[in-house]
Structures are given as C-alpha cells and as structure tokens.
Amino acid sequence: MRQIFCIVCLSMILSACNSKEKIETYHATYDEEKQIAAQEILTDNGKIEEANIIIIDDKMLVAVQVKPWLRLKKQSIEKDITEKLEEAFPNLELIISTDFKIFWESSKLITEEDTQKIRDEVDNLKKLSKEET
C-alpha cells in the first residue's frame, strides 16, 4: 500500500513539473520572422506559463499568464517583457498585459477568421489594458 501511495505521489509531482510554455500566435501580415522572434523572447523569459501573440497591421498584442508562484511579480515581469519586445520591434505598437481578462479575450481572437473584427477587438483590448481597476 505504501509503495502505491509513493508511486501515485511521484507521478503527480512529475506531471505538475511540466515546464513547457504554451504560446499561441495569430498574424495577418504573414511575417513569420516577427512571430518567431516574439515567441523566442517569451520562451527565453522562463517565467511565462501561457501567452497569446496577435500581430495585425502595425500592432502587436501580447497577453501573458505567468507561472503560479510568480503571480506577485506580474508588474515586473510585464515591464521586462515590454522592454525586450520594444527593443526587438521598435516600429510596432505594443500592447502587453498580464491581465487574465485580456488573455482570455485574446484566446478567443486567435481562432477568429474575420480580420476586421480582430482589428476592432485589439483596439478594445488596448483601451481595456490601460484602465486601472
């Protein structure tokens, strides 16, 4: 009985330690270089659990979910990501957020096919990200 308990506990620990980041992207400009560069910046950070990147026209929306034990440092992680992305993409308007609502809404946009609706929603998310609650 003790061995079974140890095996179950060990398997739960190992499954919880999966450190693979999940980064989804949407781009209407078909510029894969920007997409790959943004993914590398977020992957190299190591503090990100999930991210959505939407590149449309001259805007890049990056919605990030940080790892659970780093949630208290959301602002510093957001600032770090912002600095790195601004350095890599000086000609794009960047919208970066660690807010869950923006992440959730951007997840819906990734599956959307209507480019105009995505443009409108990115503008709405930009306004939402600037609001302070």
PDB file of C-alpha atoms in Angstrom:
ATOM      1  CA  MET A   1       0.000   0.000   0.000  1.00  0.00           C
ATOM      2  CA  ARG A   2       2.821   2.356   0.861  1.00  0.00           C
ATOM      3  CA  GLN A   3       4.540   1.709  -2.471  1.00  0.00           C
ATOM      4  CA  ILE A   4       1.371   2.515  -4.408  1.00  0.00           C
ATOM      5  CA  PHE A   5       0.983   5.763  -2.481  1.00  0.00           C
ATOM      6  CA  CYS A   6       4.602   6.713  -3.246  1.00  0.00           C
ATOM      7  CA  ILE A   7       4.165   5.933  -6.943  1.00  0.00           C
ATOM      8  CA  VAL A   8       0.977   7.989  -7.162  1.00  0.00           C
ATOM      9  CA  CYS A   9       2.593  10.943  -5.379  1.00  0.00           C
ATOM     10  CA  LEU A  10       5.685  10.768  -7.580  1.00  0.00           C
ATOM     11  CA  SER A  11       3.636  10.679 -10.777  1.00  0.00           C
ATOM     12  CA  MET A  12       1.589  13.685  -9.628  1.00  0.00           C
ATOM     13  CA  ILE A  13       4.742  15.657  -8.843  1.00  0.00           C
ATOM     14  CA  LEU A  14       6.326  14.833 -12.183  1.00  0.00           C
ATOM     15  CA  SER A  15       3.212  15.724 -14.137  1.00  0.00           C
ATOM     16  CA  ALA A  16       2.928  19.050 -12.301  1.00  0.00           C
ATOM     17  CA  CYS A  17       6.527  19.953 -13.115  1.00  0.00           C
ATOM     18  CA  ASN A  18       5.934  20.156 -16.850  1.00  0.00           C
ATOM     19  CA  SER A  19       7.658  23.434 -17.733  1.00  0.00           C
ATOM     20  CA  LYS A  20       6.678  23.605 -21.396  1.00  0.00           C
ATOM     21  CA  GLU A  21       5.299  27.043 -22.231  1.00  0.00           C
ATOM     22  CA  LYS A  22       2.228  27.298 -24.422  1.00  0.00           C
ATOM     23  CA  ILE A  23       2.474  30.213 -26.831  1.00  0.00           C
ATOM     24  CA  GLU A  24      -0.199  30.744 -29.481  1.00  0.00           C
ATOM     25  CA  THR A  25       0.081  33.285 -32.268  1.00  0.00           C
ATOM     26  CA  TYR A  26      -2.097  34.950 -34.857  1.00  0.00           C
ATOM     27  CA  HIS A  27      -0.723  37.178 -37.565  1.00  0.00           C
ATOM     28  CA  ALA A  28      -2.495  38.703 -40.524  1.00  0.00           C
ATOM     29  CA  THR A  29       0.662  40.073 -42.139  1.00  0.00           C
ATOM     30  CA  TYR A  30       2.219  36.662 -42.814  1.00  0.00           C
ATOM     31  CA  ASP A  31       5.524  37.884 -41.399  1.00  0.00           C
ATOM     32  CA  GLU A  32       6.825  34.779 -39.699  1.00  0.00           C
ATOM     33  CA  GLU A  33      10.068  36.480 -38.626  1.00  0.00           C
ATOM     34  CA  LYS A  34       8.191  38.716 -36.178  1.00  0.00           C
ATOM     35  CA  GLN A  35       6.166  35.784 -34.938  1.00  0.00           C
ATOM     36  CA  ILE A  36       9.205  33.586 -34.319  1.00  0.00           C
ATOM     37  CA  ALA A  37      11.206  36.414 -32.713  1.00  0.00           C
ATOM     38  CA  ALA A  38       8.358  37.245 -30.313  1.00  0.00           C
ATOM     39  CA  GLN A  39       7.941  33.568 -29.407  1.00  0.00           C
ATOM     40  CA  GLU A  40      11.670  33.263 -28.672  1.00  0.00           C
ATOM     41  CA  ILE A  41      11.643  36.346 -26.431  1.00  0.00           C
ATOM     42  CA  LEU A  42       8.728  34.962 -24.420  1.00  0.00           C
ATOM     43  CA  THR A  43      10.158  31.444 -24.254  1.00  0.00           C
ATOM     44  CA  ASP A  44      13.566  32.720 -23.113  1.00  0.00           C
ATOM     45  CA  ASN A  45      11.914  34.621 -20.270  1.00  0.00           C
ATOM     46  CA  GLY A  46      11.185  31.386 -18.376  1.00  0.00           C
ATOM     47  CA  LYS A  47       8.534  32.984 -16.165  1.00  0.00           C
ATOM     48  CA  ILE A  48       5.650  32.535 -18.583  1.00  0.00           C
ATOM     49  CA  GLU A  49       3.139  29.727 -18.450  1.00  0.00           C
ATOM     50  CA  GLU A  50       0.996  30.711 -21.456  1.00  0.00           C
ATOM     51  CA  ALA A  51       0.974  33.561 -23.949  1.00  0.00           C
ATOM     52  CA  ASN A  52      -1.080  34.778 -26.883  1.00  0.00           C
ATOM     53  CA  ILE A  53       0.530  36.920 -29.559  1.00  0.00           C
ATOM     54  CA  ILE A  54      -1.622  38.729 -32.103  1.00  0.00           C
ATOM     55  CA  ILE A  55       0.191  40.645 -34.832  1.00  0.00           C
ATOM     56  CA  ILE A  56      -2.067  42.693 -37.055  1.00  0.00           C
ATOM     57  CA  ASP A  57      -1.080  45.695 -39.173  1.00  0.00           C
ATOM     58  CA  ASP A  58       1.387  47.709 -37.081  1.00  0.00           C
ATOM     59  CA  LYS A  59       0.169  46.391 -33.714  1.00  0.00           C
ATOM     60  CA  MET A  60       1.295  43.505 -31.558  1.00  0.00           C
ATOM     61  CA  LEU A  61      -0.888  42.337 -28.681  1.00  0.00           C
ATOM     62  CA  VAL A  62       0.879  40.098 -26.179  1.00  0.00           C
ATOM     63  CA  ALA A  63      -1.277  38.643 -23.418  1.00  0.00           C
ATOM     64  CA  VAL A  64       0.691  36.652 -20.863  1.00  0.00           C
ATOM     65  CA  GLN A  65      -0.086  34.310 -17.982  1.00  0.00           C
ATOM     66  CA  VAL A  66       2.814  33.976 -15.567  1.00  0.00           C
ATOM     67  CA  LYS A  67       3.681  30.847 -13.638  1.00  0.00           C
ATOM     68  CA  PRO A  68       1.631  30.442 -10.434  1.00  0.00           C
ATOM     69  CA  TRP A  69       4.426  31.046  -7.932  1.00  0.00           C
ATOM     70  CA  LEU A  70       5.396  34.310  -9.708  1.00  0.00           C
ATOM     71  CA  ARG A  71       1.961  35.960  -9.729  1.00  0.00           C
ATOM     72  CA  LEU A  72       3.058  38.531  -7.158  1.00  0.00           C
ATOM     73  CA  LYS A  73       5.710  39.770  -9.594  1.00  0.00           C
ATOM     74  CA  LYS A  74       3.355  40.319 -12.550  1.00  0.00           C
ATOM     75  CA  GLN A  75       4.240  44.000 -12.960  1.00  0.00           C
ATOM     76  CA  SER A  76       7.983  43.441 -13.044  1.00  0.00           C
ATOM     77  CA  ILE A  77       7.596  40.542 -15.480  1.00  0.00           C
ATOM     78  CA  GLU A  78       5.359  42.694 -17.698  1.00  0.00           C
ATOM     79  CA  LYS A  79       7.917  45.510 -17.604  1.00  0.00           C
ATOM     80  CA  ASP A  80      10.747  43.121 -18.510  1.00  0.00           C
ATOM     81  CA  ILE A  81       8.809  41.674 -21.444  1.00  0.00           C
ATOM     82  CA  THR A  82       7.851  45.166 -22.608  1.00  0.00           C
ATOM     83  CA  GLU A  83      11.486  46.313 -22.646  1.00  0.00           C
ATOM     84  CA  LYS A  84      12.641  43.273 -24.604  1.00  0.00           C
ATOM     85  CA  LEU A  85       9.826  43.490 -27.157  1.00  0.00           C
ATOM     86  CA  GLU A  86      10.259  47.256 -27.627  1.00  0.00           C
ATOM     87  CA  GLU A  87      13.934  46.661 -28.326  1.00  0.00           C
ATOM     88  CA  ALA A  88      13.163  43.905 -30.839  1.00  0.00           C
ATOM     89  CA  PHE A  89      10.185  45.648 -32.504  1.00  0.00           C
ATOM     90  CA  PRO A  90      10.674  49.432 -32.381  1.00  0.00           C
ATOM     91  CA  ASN A  91       8.311  50.070 -35.313  1.00  0.00           C
ATOM     92  CA  LEU A  92       5.322  48.180 -33.865  1.00  0.00           C
ATOM     93  CA  GLU A  93       2.750  49.492 -31.419  1.00  0.00           C
ATOM     94  CA  LEU A  94       2.990  47.059 -28.499  1.00  0.00           C
ATOM     95  CA  ILE A  95       0.143  46.158 -26.174  1.00  0.00           C
ATOM     96  CA  ILE A  96       1.419  43.892 -23.406  1.00  0.00           C
ATOM     97  CA  SER A  97      -0.627  42.661 -20.479  1.00  0.00           C
ATOM     98  CA  THR A  98      -0.582  40.061 -17.728  1.00  0.00           C
ATOM     99  CA  ASP A  99      -4.289  40.602 -17.012  1.00  0.00           C
ATOM    100  CA  PHE A 100      -6.328  37.403 -17.236  1.00  0.00           C
ATOM    101  CA  LYS A 101      -9.326  39.044 -18.942  1.00  0.00           C
ATOM    102  CA  ILE A 102      -7.151  40.302 -21.789  1.00  0.00           C
ATOM    103  CA  PHE A 103      -5.520  36.877 -22.055  1.00  0.00           C
ATOM    104  CA  TRP A 104      -8.938  35.233 -22.187  1.00  0.00           C
ATOM    105  CA  GLU A 105     -10.271  37.625 -24.839  1.00  0.00           C
ATOM    106  CA  SER A 106      -7.117  37.252 -26.942  1.00  0.00           C
ATOM    107  CA  SER A 107      -7.524  33.462 -26.795  1.00  0.00           C
ATOM    108  CA  LYS A 108     -10.905  33.891 -28.452  1.00  0.00           C
ATOM    109  CA  LEU A 109      -9.407  36.158 -31.133  1.00  0.00           C
ATOM    110  CA  ILE A 110      -6.784  33.619 -32.177  1.00  0.00           C
ATOM    111  CA  THR A 111      -9.494  31.342 -33.552  1.00  0.00           C
ATOM    112  CA  GLU A 112     -11.353  34.232 -35.234  1.00  0.00           C
ATOM    113  CA  GLU A 113     -11.111  34.450 -39.025  1.00  0.00           C
ATOM    114  CA  ASP A 114     -12.562  37.934 -39.621  1.00  0.00           C
ATOM    115  CA  THR A 115      -9.576  40.307 -39.775  1.00  0.00           C
ATOM    116  CA  GLN A 116     -11.674  43.448 -39.297  1.00  0.00           C
ATOM    117  CA  LYS A 117     -13.245  42.055 -36.133  1.00  0.00           C
ATOM    118  CA  ILE A 118      -9.776  41.238 -34.815  1.00  0.00           C
ATOM    119  CA  ARG A 119      -8.602  44.812 -35.525  1.00  0.00           C
ATOM    120  CA  ASP A 120     -11.597  46.216 -33.630  1.00  0.00           C
ATOM    121  CA  GLU A 121     -11.141  43.846 -30.692  1.00  0.00           C
ATOM    122  CA  VAL A 122      -7.407  44.609 -30.449  1.00  0.00           C
ATOM    123  CA  ASP A 123      -8.302  48.307 -30.195  1.00  0.00           C
ATOM    124  CA  ASN A 124     -10.845  47.494 -27.470  1.00  0.00           C
ATOM    125  CA  LEU A 125      -8.286  45.379 -25.596  1.00  0.00           C
ATOM    126  CA  LYS A 126      -5.793  48.226 -25.855  1.00  0.00           C
ATOM    127  CA  LYS A 127      -8.280  50.536 -24.125  1.00  0.00           C
ATOM    128  CA  LEU A 128      -9.045  47.857 -21.551  1.00  0.00           C
ATOM    129  CA  SER A 129      -5.368  47.298 -20.774  1.00  0.00           C
ATOM    130  CA  LYS A 130      -4.889  50.986 -19.987  1.00  0.00           C
ATOM    131  CA  GLU A 131      -7.743  51.007 -17.474  1.00  0.00           C
ATOM    132  CA  GLU A 132      -6.791  50.622 -13.848  1.00  0.00           C
ATOM    133  CA  THR A 133      -9.154  48.765 -11.563  1.00  0.00           C
TER     134      THR A 133
END
